CSV table of C-alpha atoms and ligand atoms in Angstrom, one decimal:
chain,number,residue,atom,x,y,z
A,15,MET,CA,6.6,14.2,1.5
A,16,ILE,CA,8.4,14.9,-2.0
A,17,GLU,CA,7.4,13.9,-5.4
A,18,LEU,CA,10.0,12.0,-7.4
A,19,SER,CA,10.9,12.4,-10.9
A,20,PRO,CA,12.3,9.6,-13.0
A,21,ALA,CA,15.6,11.2,-12.9
A,22,THR,CA,15.5,11.6,-9.4
A,23,LEU,CA,14.4,8.0,-8.5
A,24,ARG,CA,17.2,6.9,-10.6
A,25,GLU,CA,19.9,9.1,-8.8
A,26,ARG,CA,18.3,7.8,-5.4
A,27,MET,CA,17.7,4.4,-6.6
A,28,HIS,CA,20.2,2.4,-4.2
A,29,GLU,CA,18.7,4.5,-1.3
A,30,ALA,CA,15.1,3.6,-2.4
A,31,LEU,CA,15.8,-0.1,-2.7
A,32,GLN,CA,17.7,-0.2,0.6
A,33,ILE,CA,14.0,0.7,2.1
A,34,TYR,CA,12.6,-2.0,0.3
A,35,VAL,CA,14.9,-4.7,1.3
A,36,ALA,CA,14.6,-3.3,4.8
A,37,ALA,CA,10.7,-3.2,5.0
A,38,MET,CA,10.5,-6.7,3.2
A,39,GLY,CA,13.0,-8.3,5.0
A,40,TYR,CA,14.9,-9.4,1.9
A,41,PRO,CA,18.4,-10.0,1.5
A,42,PRO,CA,20.5,-7.0,0.0
A,43,SER,CA,21.0,-9.0,-3.1
A,44,VAL,CA,17.3,-8.5,-4.0
A,45,ALA,CA,18.2,-4.7,-4.3
A,46,ARG,CA,20.2,-5.1,-7.1
A,47,ARG,CA,18.1,-7.4,-9.1
A,48,ARG,CA,15.1,-4.7,-8.4
A,49,ALA,CA,16.8,-1.6,-9.8
A,50,PRO,CA,16.6,-2.4,-13.7
A,51,MET,CA,12.6,-3.2,-13.0
A,52,TRP,CA,12.2,-0.1,-10.9
A,53,ALA,CA,13.8,1.9,-13.6
A,54,GLU,CA,11.8,0.5,-16.5
A,55,HIS,CA,8.5,1.2,-14.4
A,56,ALA,CA,9.7,4.9,-14.2
A,57,LEU,CA,9.3,5.1,-18.1
A,58,ARG,CA,5.5,3.8,-18.0
A,59,PRO,CA,2.6,6.1,-18.8
A,60,GLY,CA,1.1,7.6,-15.8
A,61,TRP,CA,4.1,6.7,-13.4
A,62,LYS,CA,4.2,8.9,-10.2
A,63,ALA,CA,6.6,8.3,-7.0
A,64,VAL,CA,6.5,10.0,-3.6
A,65,ALA,CA,9.0,9.6,-1.0
A,66,ALA,CA,9.0,10.5,2.7
A,67,VAL,CA,12.3,12.3,3.7
A,68,LEU,CA,13.4,13.2,7.2
A,69,GLU,CA,13.9,16.8,8.0
A,70,PRO,CA,17.3,17.8,9.6
A,71,ASP,CA,15.8,18.2,13.0
A,72,ASP,CA,13.7,15.0,13.0
A,73,PRO,CA,14.6,13.0,16.2
A,74,LEU,CA,14.7,9.8,14.1
A,75,ARG,CA,18.0,10.9,12.8
A,76,GLY,CA,19.7,10.4,16.1
A,77,VAL,CA,18.6,6.6,16.3
A,78,SER,CA,18.2,5.5,12.7
A,79,LYS,CA,20.9,3.3,10.9
A,80,LEU,CA,19.7,5.0,7.8
A,81,ALA,CA,22.6,6.1,5.3
A,82,PRO,CA,23.6,9.9,6.3
A,83,HIS,CA,22.1,12.0,3.4
A,84,ARG,CA,21.1,15.7,3.3
A,85,ALA,CA,17.6,14.3,3.7
A,86,PRO,CA,17.6,10.8,3.9
A,87,LEU,CA,14.5,8.8,2.3
A,88,VAL,CA,12.4,6.7,5.0
A,89,GLY,CA,9.4,5.6,2.7
A,90,ILE,CA,8.8,5.2,-0.8
A,91,ALA,CA,5.9,4.6,-3.1
A,92,TYR,CA,5.1,4.8,-6.7
A,93,GLY,CA,2.7,3.4,-9.2
A,94,TYR,CA,1.4,3.8,-13.1
A,95,SER,CA,-1.6,3.6,-14.8
A,96,GLY,CA,-2.6,0.0,-15.8
A,97,ALA,CA,-2.7,-1.3,-18.9
A,98,PRO,CA,-3.3,-4.9,-21.0
A,99,SER,CA,0.5,-4.7,-22.3
A,100,GLN,CA,1.4,-5.2,-18.6
A,101,TRP,CA,2.1,-8.4,-17.3
A,102,TRP,CA,0.2,-7.6,-13.8
A,103,TYR,CA,-2.8,-6.6,-15.8
A,104,ARG,CA,-3.0,-9.8,-17.8
A,105,GLN,CA,-2.7,-12.1,-14.6
A,106,VAL,CA,-5.5,-10.4,-13.1
A,107,TRP,CA,-7.6,-10.1,-16.1
A,108,ALA,CA,-7.2,-14.0,-16.7
A,109,ALA,CA,-8.1,-14.7,-13.1
A,110,LEU,CA,-11.2,-12.4,-13.2
A,111,GLU,CA,-12.2,-13.9,-16.7
A,112,SER,CA,-12.0,-17.4,-15.3
A,113,GLY,CA,-14.8,-16.7,-12.6
A,114,GLN,CA,-12.2,-15.8,-9.7
A,115,GLY,CA,-13.5,-13.1,-7.6
A,116,GLU,CA,-16.7,-11.5,-8.2
A,117,PHE,CA,-16.1,-8.6,-10.8
A,118,ASN,CA,-16.2,-8.2,-14.4
A,119,ALA,CA,-12.5,-8.2,-15.7
A,120,GLU,CA,-13.1,-5.1,-18.4
A,121,ARG,CA,-14.8,-3.3,-15.9
A,122,ALA,CA,-12.3,-3.9,-12.8
A,123,LEU,CA,-9.5,-3.0,-15.1
A,124,GLU,CA,-11.1,-0.3,-17.3
A,125,ASN,CA,-9.1,2.8,-15.8
A,126,TYR,CA,-6.8,2.1,-12.9
A,127,PHE,CA,-4.0,3.1,-11.2
A,128,GLU,CA,-1.6,0.2,-10.3
A,129,LEU,CA,-0.1,1.2,-6.7
A,130,THR,CA,3.2,-1.1,-7.3
A,131,GLU,CA,5.3,-0.4,-4.3
A,132,LEU,CA,4.7,0.9,-0.7
A,133,HIS,CA,7.5,0.5,1.7
A,134,VAL,CA,8.5,2.5,4.9
A,135,HIS,CA,11.9,1.8,6.5
A,136,PRO,CA,11.2,-0.3,9.8
A,137,ASP,CA,12.7,2.6,11.9
A,138,ALA,CA,10.1,4.8,10.8
A,139,GLN,CA,6.9,2.5,10.6
A,140,GLY,CA,3.8,2.8,12.8
A,141,MET,CA,3.9,6.6,12.5
A,142,GLY,CA,1.5,7.3,9.8
A,143,VAL,CA,4.2,7.6,7.0
A,144,GLY,CA,2.6,4.7,5.0
A,145,GLN,CA,-0.8,6.5,5.3
A,146,ALA,CA,0.8,10.1,4.1
A,147,LEU,CA,2.7,8.3,1.2
A,148,ILE,CA,-0.6,6.7,-0.4
A,149,THR,CA,-2.4,10.0,0.3
A,150,ALA,CA,0.1,11.9,-1.5
A,151,LEU,CA,0.4,9.3,-4.3
A,152,LEU,CA,-3.2,8.9,-5.1
A,153,ASP,CA,-3.9,12.7,-5.0
A,154,ALA,CA,-5.6,14.0,-8.1
A,155,ARG,CA,-4.9,10.9,-10.3
A,156,PRO,CA,-6.9,10.7,-13.4
A,157,GLU,CA,-7.9,7.1,-13.1
A,158,ASN,CA,-11.2,5.9,-11.8
A,159,SER,CA,-9.8,3.5,-9.4
A,160,VAL,CA,-6.8,1.8,-7.7
A,161,LEU,CA,-5.7,-1.7,-7.3
A,162,LEU,CA,-2.7,-3.4,-5.7
A,163,SER,CA,-1.5,-6.8,-4.6
A,164,THR,CA,-0.2,-7.8,-1.1
A,165,PRO,CA,0.8,-11.0,0.3
A,166,GLU,CA,-2.0,-12.9,2.3
A,167,ILE,CA,-1.3,-12.8,5.8
A,168,GLY,CA,-3.4,-14.9,8.6
A,169,ALA,CA,-5.9,-12.9,10.0
A,170,GLU,CA,-5.0,-9.6,7.6
A,171,ASP,CA,-2.8,-9.3,10.8
A,172,ASN,CA,-0.2,-6.8,9.6
A,173,ARG,CA,0.3,-3.0,8.9
A,174,ALA,CA,-0.3,-3.0,5.2
A,175,TRP,CA,-3.6,-5.0,5.7
A,176,ARG,CA,-4.7,-2.6,8.5
A,177,LEU,CA,-3.5,0.5,6.3
A,178,TYR,CA,-5.4,-0.8,3.0
A,179,ARG,CA,-8.7,-1.6,5.1
A,180,ARG,CA,-8.5,1.7,7.1
A,181,LEU,CA,-8.6,3.5,3.4
A,182,GLY,CA,-11.5,1.4,2.3
A,183,PHE,CA,-9.6,-1.1,0.1
A,184,ALA,CA,-11.8,-4.2,-0.8
A,185,ASP,CA,-11.5,-7.6,-2.1
A,186,VAL,CA,-10.9,-7.9,-5.8
A,187,LEU,CA,-9.2,-11.4,-5.5
A,188,ARG,CA,-8.3,-13.4,-2.6
A,189,HIS,CA,-5.8,-16.4,-2.4
A,190,PHE,CA,-4.4,-15.5,-5.9
A,191,GLN,CA,-1.3,-17.0,-7.4
A,192,PHE,CA,1.0,-15.0,-9.8
A,193,ASP,CA,2.5,-17.1,-12.3
A,194,GLY,CA,6.1,-18.0,-10.9
A,195,ASP,CA,5.4,-17.2,-7.4
A,196,PRO,CA,4.0,-19.9,-4.9
A,197,ARG,CA,2.7,-17.4,-2.5
A,198,PRO,CA,-0.7,-16.5,-2.1
A,199,PHE,CA,-1.8,-12.8,-2.8
A,200,ALA,CA,-4.8,-10.6,-2.6
A,201,VAL,CA,-5.6,-8.2,-5.0
A,202,LEU,CA,-7.3,-5.2,-3.4
A,203,GLY,CA,-8.8,-1.8,-4.8
A,204,ARG,CA,-11.1,1.3,-4.4
A,205,GLU,CA,-12.6,3.8,-6.5
A,206,LEU,CA,-10.8,7.2,-6.7
A,207,PRO,CA,-10.5,9.6,-5.5
A,208,LEU,CA,-9.5,8.6,-2.0
B,4,COA,C1,2.7,-1.4,5.1
B,4,COA,C2,3.9,0.0,5.4
B,4,COA,C3,4.0,0.6,4.4
B,4,COA,C4,2.7,0.9,6.3
B,4,COA,O1,3.5,1.9,6.6
B,4,COA,P1,3.5,2.4,8.0
B,4,COA,O2,4.1,4.1,8.0
B,4,COA,O3,4.1,1.4,9.0
B,4,COA,O4,1.8,2.6,8.6
B,4,COA,P2,0.9,3.9,8.5
B,4,COA,O5,1.1,4.8,8.0
B,4,COA,O6,-0.6,2.8,8.3
B,4,COA,O7,1.1,4.1,10.0
B,4,COA,C5,-0.1,3.7,10.8
B,4,COA,C6,0.3,3.5,12.3
B,4,COA,O8,0.9,4.7,12.5
B,4,COA,C7,0.0,5.6,13.7
B,4,COA,N1,0.0,6.7,13.4
B,4,COA,C8,0.7,7.9,14.3
B,4,COA,N2,0.3,9.0,13.7
B,4,COA,C9,-0.5,8.9,12.6
B,4,COA,C10,-1.0,9.8,11.6
B,4,COA,N3,-1.1,10.8,11.8
B,4,COA,N4,-1.9,9.1,10.7
B,4,COA,C11,-2.2,7.7,10.7
B,4,COA,N5,-1.6,7.0,11.6
B,4,COA,C12,-0.8,7.5,12.4
B,4,COA,C13,-1.2,4.5,14.1
B,4,COA,O9,-1.4,4.7,15.2
B,4,COA,C14,-0.9,3.4,13.3
B,4,COA,O10,-0.3,2.5,14.3
B,4,COA,P3,-0.4,0.9,14.5
B,4,COA,O11,-0.1,0.2,13.1
B,4,COA,O12,0.5,0.4,15.7
B,4,COA,O13,-1.9,0.6,14.8
B,4,COA,C15,5.0,-0.3,6.2
B,4,COA,O14,4.5,-0.8,7.7
B,4,COA,C16,5.7,-1.3,5.4
B,4,COA,O15,6.7,-0.5,4.6
B,4,COA,N6,5.7,-2.7,5.8
B,4,COA,C17,6.6,-3.6,5.3
B,4,COA,C18,6.5,-3.8,3.6
B,4,COA,C19,5.1,-4.1,3.2
B,4,COA,O16,4.3,-4.8,3.7
B,4,COA,N7,4.8,-3.1,2.2
B,4,COA,C20,3.5,-3.5,1.5
B,4,COA,C21,3.5,-4.6,0.7
B,4,COA,S1,2.3,-4.8,-0.4
């Protein structure tokens, strides 16, 4: 597990975005469109990123289709401090303010870390890498809480949902639609420290 500086993320952006598109099942063209957004996020206050890398003797190196690299990335997670100037903050604030969910908007969004991205390459999923990434990312954060959004999945039956529930994330909003995206999302959160 390594912590990435903004400069290191920029250098390894292509590799990090390959994990993102592979994990989410998106076409490769999505990676190119995401690069400027991820680079901009790295400039936000409180930004932190961690990555999981394969050691030279890791057996996965033999079977994985990952790009050859001194220490290839297999997982990436980052986030930053939430703030009223951010689109995500304003979307969630408006929903809570209108009575969706059971939380007071000011209190829920008072001092939180937004867990923005968490992805593990499919070849490395199901081995605890995602949990190790979240744990490293949220270690020693100054915020009171952590919030994230994740697509709604029937019966909460995927690895992301199982991971968040195992770590004690609770419902903040359910079946919420962000502007411009027809998919229903859940906003989940928990107090820090983990
Ligand atoms: C969601 C995601 C990040 C979770 O990462 P992961 O490494 O696959 O999952 P976890 O860290 O939770 O691993 C848990 C699994 O590892 C196993 N495991 C093995 N050793 C472990 C350890 N030391 N600690 C924890 N789990 C361990 C568990 O038994 C569990 O297996 P199961 O899911 O079959 O029950 C990953 O699956 C992913 O990238 N999915 C696609 C993208 C996505 O959905 N991202 C989130 C969008 S909001």
